[in-house]
Coordinates of C-alpha atoms in Angstrom, one line a residue:
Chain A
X1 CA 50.9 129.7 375.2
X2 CA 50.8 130.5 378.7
X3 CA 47.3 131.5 380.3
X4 CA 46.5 134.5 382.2
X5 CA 48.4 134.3 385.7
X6 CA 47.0 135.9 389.0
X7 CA 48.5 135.7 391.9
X8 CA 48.3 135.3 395.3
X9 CA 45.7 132.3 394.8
X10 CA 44.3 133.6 398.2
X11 CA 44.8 136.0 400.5
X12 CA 43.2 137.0 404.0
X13 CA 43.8 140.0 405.3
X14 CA 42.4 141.9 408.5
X15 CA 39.6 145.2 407.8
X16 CA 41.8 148.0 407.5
X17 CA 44.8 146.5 406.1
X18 CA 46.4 146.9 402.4
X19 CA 46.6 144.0 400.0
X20 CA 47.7 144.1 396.1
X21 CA 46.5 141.5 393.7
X22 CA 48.8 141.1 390.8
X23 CA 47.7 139.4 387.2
X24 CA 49.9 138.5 384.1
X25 CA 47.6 138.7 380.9
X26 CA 48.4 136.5 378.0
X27 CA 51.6 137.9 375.9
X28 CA 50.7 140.5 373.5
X29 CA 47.2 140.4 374.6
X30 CA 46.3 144.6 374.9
X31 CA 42.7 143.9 376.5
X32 CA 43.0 143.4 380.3
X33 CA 40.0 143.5 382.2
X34 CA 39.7 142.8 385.9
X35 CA 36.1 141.3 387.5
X36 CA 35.4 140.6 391.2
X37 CA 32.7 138.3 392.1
X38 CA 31.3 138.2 395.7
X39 CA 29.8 135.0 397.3
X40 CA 27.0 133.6 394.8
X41 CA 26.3 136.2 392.9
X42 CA 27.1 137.4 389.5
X43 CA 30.8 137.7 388.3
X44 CA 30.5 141.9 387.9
X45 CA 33.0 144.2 386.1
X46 CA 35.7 146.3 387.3
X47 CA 37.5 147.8 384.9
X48 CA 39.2 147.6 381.5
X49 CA 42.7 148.4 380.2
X50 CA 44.2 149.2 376.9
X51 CA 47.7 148.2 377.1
X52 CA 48.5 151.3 380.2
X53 CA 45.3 153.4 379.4
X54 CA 42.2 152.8 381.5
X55 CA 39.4 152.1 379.1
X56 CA 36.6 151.6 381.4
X57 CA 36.8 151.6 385.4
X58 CA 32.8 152.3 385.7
X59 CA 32.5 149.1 387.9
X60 CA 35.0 150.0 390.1
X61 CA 32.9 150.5 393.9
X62 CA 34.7 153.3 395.5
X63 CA 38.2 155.2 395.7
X64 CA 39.7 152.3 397.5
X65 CA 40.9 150.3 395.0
X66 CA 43.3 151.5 392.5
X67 CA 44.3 149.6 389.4
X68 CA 47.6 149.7 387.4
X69 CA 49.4 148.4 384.2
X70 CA 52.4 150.3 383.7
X71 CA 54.1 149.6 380.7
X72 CA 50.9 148.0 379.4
X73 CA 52.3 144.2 380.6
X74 CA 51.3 143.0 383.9
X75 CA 48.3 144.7 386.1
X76 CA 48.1 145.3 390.0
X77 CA 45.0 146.0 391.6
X78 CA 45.0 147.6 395.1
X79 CA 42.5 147.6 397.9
X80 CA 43.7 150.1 400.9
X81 CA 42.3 150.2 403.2
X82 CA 40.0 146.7 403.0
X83 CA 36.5 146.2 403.9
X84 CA 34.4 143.1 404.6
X85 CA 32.4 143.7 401.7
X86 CA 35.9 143.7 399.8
X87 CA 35.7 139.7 400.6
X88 CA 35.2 137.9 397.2
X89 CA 36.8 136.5 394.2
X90 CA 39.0 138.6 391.8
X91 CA 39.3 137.7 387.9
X92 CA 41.5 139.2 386.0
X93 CA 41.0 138.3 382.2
X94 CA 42.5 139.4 378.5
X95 CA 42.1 139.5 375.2
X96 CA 43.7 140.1 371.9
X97 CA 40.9 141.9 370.7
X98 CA 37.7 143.6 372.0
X99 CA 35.2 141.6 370.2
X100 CA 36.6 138.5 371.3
X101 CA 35.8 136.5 374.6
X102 CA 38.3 136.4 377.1
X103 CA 40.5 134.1 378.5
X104 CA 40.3 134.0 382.8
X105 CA 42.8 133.7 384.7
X106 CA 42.3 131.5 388.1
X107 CA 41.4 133.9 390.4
X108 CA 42.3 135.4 393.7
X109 CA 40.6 134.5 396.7
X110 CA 40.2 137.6 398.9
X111 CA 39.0 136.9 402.6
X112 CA 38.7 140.1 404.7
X113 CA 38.3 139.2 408.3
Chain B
X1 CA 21.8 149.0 386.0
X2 CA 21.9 145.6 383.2
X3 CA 21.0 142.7 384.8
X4 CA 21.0 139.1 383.2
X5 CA 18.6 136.4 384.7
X6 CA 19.9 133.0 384.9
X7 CA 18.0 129.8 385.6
X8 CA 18.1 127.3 386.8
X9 CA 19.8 128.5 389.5
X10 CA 21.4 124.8 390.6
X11 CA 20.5 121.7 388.6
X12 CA 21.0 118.0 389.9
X13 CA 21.0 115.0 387.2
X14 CA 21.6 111.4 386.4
X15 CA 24.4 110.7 384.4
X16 CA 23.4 110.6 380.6
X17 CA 20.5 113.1 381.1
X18 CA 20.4 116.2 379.0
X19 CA 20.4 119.8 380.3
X20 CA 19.0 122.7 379.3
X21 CA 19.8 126.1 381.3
X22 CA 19.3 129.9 379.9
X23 CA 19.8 133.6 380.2
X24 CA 17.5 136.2 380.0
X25 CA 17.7 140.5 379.8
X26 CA 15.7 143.7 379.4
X27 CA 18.6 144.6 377.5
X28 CA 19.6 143.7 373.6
X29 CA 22.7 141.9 373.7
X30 CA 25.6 141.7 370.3
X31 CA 27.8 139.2 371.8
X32 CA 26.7 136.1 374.2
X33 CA 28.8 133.8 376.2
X34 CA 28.7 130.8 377.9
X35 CA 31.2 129.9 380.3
X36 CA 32.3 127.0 382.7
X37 CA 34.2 127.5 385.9
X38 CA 35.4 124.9 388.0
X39 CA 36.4 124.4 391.7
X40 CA 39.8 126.6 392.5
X41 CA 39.9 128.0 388.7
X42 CA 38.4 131.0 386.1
X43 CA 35.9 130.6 383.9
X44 CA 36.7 129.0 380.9
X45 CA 34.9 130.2 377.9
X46 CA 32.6 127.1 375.7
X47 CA 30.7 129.0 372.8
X48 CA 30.5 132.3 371.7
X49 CA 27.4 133.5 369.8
X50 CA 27.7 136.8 367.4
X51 CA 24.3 136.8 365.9
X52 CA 20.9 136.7 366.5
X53 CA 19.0 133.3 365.7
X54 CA 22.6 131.7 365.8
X55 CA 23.3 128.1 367.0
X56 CA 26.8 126.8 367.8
X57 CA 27.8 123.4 368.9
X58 CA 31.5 122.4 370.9
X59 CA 30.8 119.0 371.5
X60 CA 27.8 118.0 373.3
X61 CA 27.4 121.5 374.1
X62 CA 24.6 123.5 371.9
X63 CA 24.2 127.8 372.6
X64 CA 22.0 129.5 370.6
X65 CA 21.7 133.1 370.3
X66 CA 18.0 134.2 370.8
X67 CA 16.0 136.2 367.7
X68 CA 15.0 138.7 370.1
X69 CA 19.2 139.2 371.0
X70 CA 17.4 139.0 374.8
X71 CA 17.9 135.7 375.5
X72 CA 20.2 133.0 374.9
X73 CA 20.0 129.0 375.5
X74 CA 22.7 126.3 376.6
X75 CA 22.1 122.6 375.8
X76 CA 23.6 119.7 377.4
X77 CA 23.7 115.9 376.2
X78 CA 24.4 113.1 377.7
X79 CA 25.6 114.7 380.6
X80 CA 28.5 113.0 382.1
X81 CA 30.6 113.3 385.8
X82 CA 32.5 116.4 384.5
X83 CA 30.4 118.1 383.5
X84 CA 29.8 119.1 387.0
X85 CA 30.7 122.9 387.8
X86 CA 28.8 126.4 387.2
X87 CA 27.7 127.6 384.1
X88 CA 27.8 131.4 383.5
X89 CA 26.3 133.4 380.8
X90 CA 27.7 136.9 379.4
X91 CA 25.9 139.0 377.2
X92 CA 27.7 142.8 375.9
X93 CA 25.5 145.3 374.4
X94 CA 26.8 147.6 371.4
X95 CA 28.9 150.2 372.3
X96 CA 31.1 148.9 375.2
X97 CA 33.5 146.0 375.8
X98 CA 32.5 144.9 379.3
X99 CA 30.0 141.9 379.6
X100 CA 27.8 141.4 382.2
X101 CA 27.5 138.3 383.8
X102 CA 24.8 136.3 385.1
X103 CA 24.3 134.4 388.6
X104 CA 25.9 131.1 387.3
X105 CA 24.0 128.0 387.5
X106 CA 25.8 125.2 389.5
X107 CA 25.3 121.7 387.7
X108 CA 25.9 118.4 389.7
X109 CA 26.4 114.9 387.7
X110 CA 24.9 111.9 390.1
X111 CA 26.5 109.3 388.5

């Protein structure tokens, strides 16, 4: 089966500008969860989907990023207007089920300059 | 809020030596994780513990789930060149379906 896709791989963007991050879960996987981890430290929670409901968004920092999974397939996530503290590494991840360990997709590389 | 402490924080070895590496928390975990990203990709999930005292092997990996469900162990042997990447640990407590990561620890393979 095909893995979890995120794309863009990278992306570097000036402070102030928009930038949408895009992943694919795993067919028929309802669980999507999206994690951000900034240089060296711990890979933290953002939020978690249930097919097109928002489970969980208790990790998500402030009201400038906005997540999305209409139809309960793909996910977006949002950041407008960027920060410097927005630089990092964005994982989006699913699962079939909740008590399962999920399956990472590559990651996109967010560079806010 | 729920932290996990991971050490060693960066580990450098000979080829064929074993490794040890673990996860601590002032928290009691259900579920425990160990996962293995490399350069340019996502973590990639190894073992996954459900129960306290618990010891699972993939290969020449070992993870054990610790009796207190506060701790939790990964094993290495016979470490070899790809092995080399960071190790993370995940830990979820009952009631919710986010885990909490630790800091990684970054293993390098001298061969």
């Amino acid at each position: 089966e095909a893995g979890v896709t995120q794309f863009p791989s990278h992306s570097v963007i000036e402070k102030g500008q928009t930038v949408t991050l895009r992943c694919d879960p795993i067919s028929g996987h309802d669980n999507l969860y999206w994690y951000r981890r900034v240089m060296g430290k711990e890979i933290k929670f953002l939020l978690h989907f249930v097919k097109e409901s928002k489970q969980d968004e208790s990790g998500m920092p402030n009201n400038r990023f906005l997540a999305e999974r209409t139809g309960g397939t793909y996910s977006t996530l949002k950041v407008q207007p960027a920060e410097l503290e927005d630089s990092g590494v964005y994982f989006c991840a699913s699962s079939l089920r909740t008590d399962q360990g999920y399956t990472f997709g590559s990651g996109t590389r967010l560079t806010v300059v | 809020g729920q932290q996990l402490n991971q050490s060693p924080q960066s580990m450098f070895i000979q080829e064929g030596e074993d490794v040890s590496m673990n996860c601590t928390s002032s928290s009691i975990f259900n579920t425990w994780l160990w996962y293995k990203q490399e350069p340019g990709e996502g973590p990639v999930l190894l073992i996954a513990l459900y129960k306290a005292g618990e010891l699972t092997s993939n290969g020449r990996l070992t993870a054990q789930f610790g009796i207190t469900r506060k701790d939790s162990f990964l094993n290495i042997s016979a470490s070899i060149p790809s092995d080399v990447g960071i190790y993370f640990c995940a830990g979820r407590t009952s009631g919710t379906y986010k885990y909490i990561f630790g800091t990684g620890t970054r293993l390098k393979v001298l061969a």
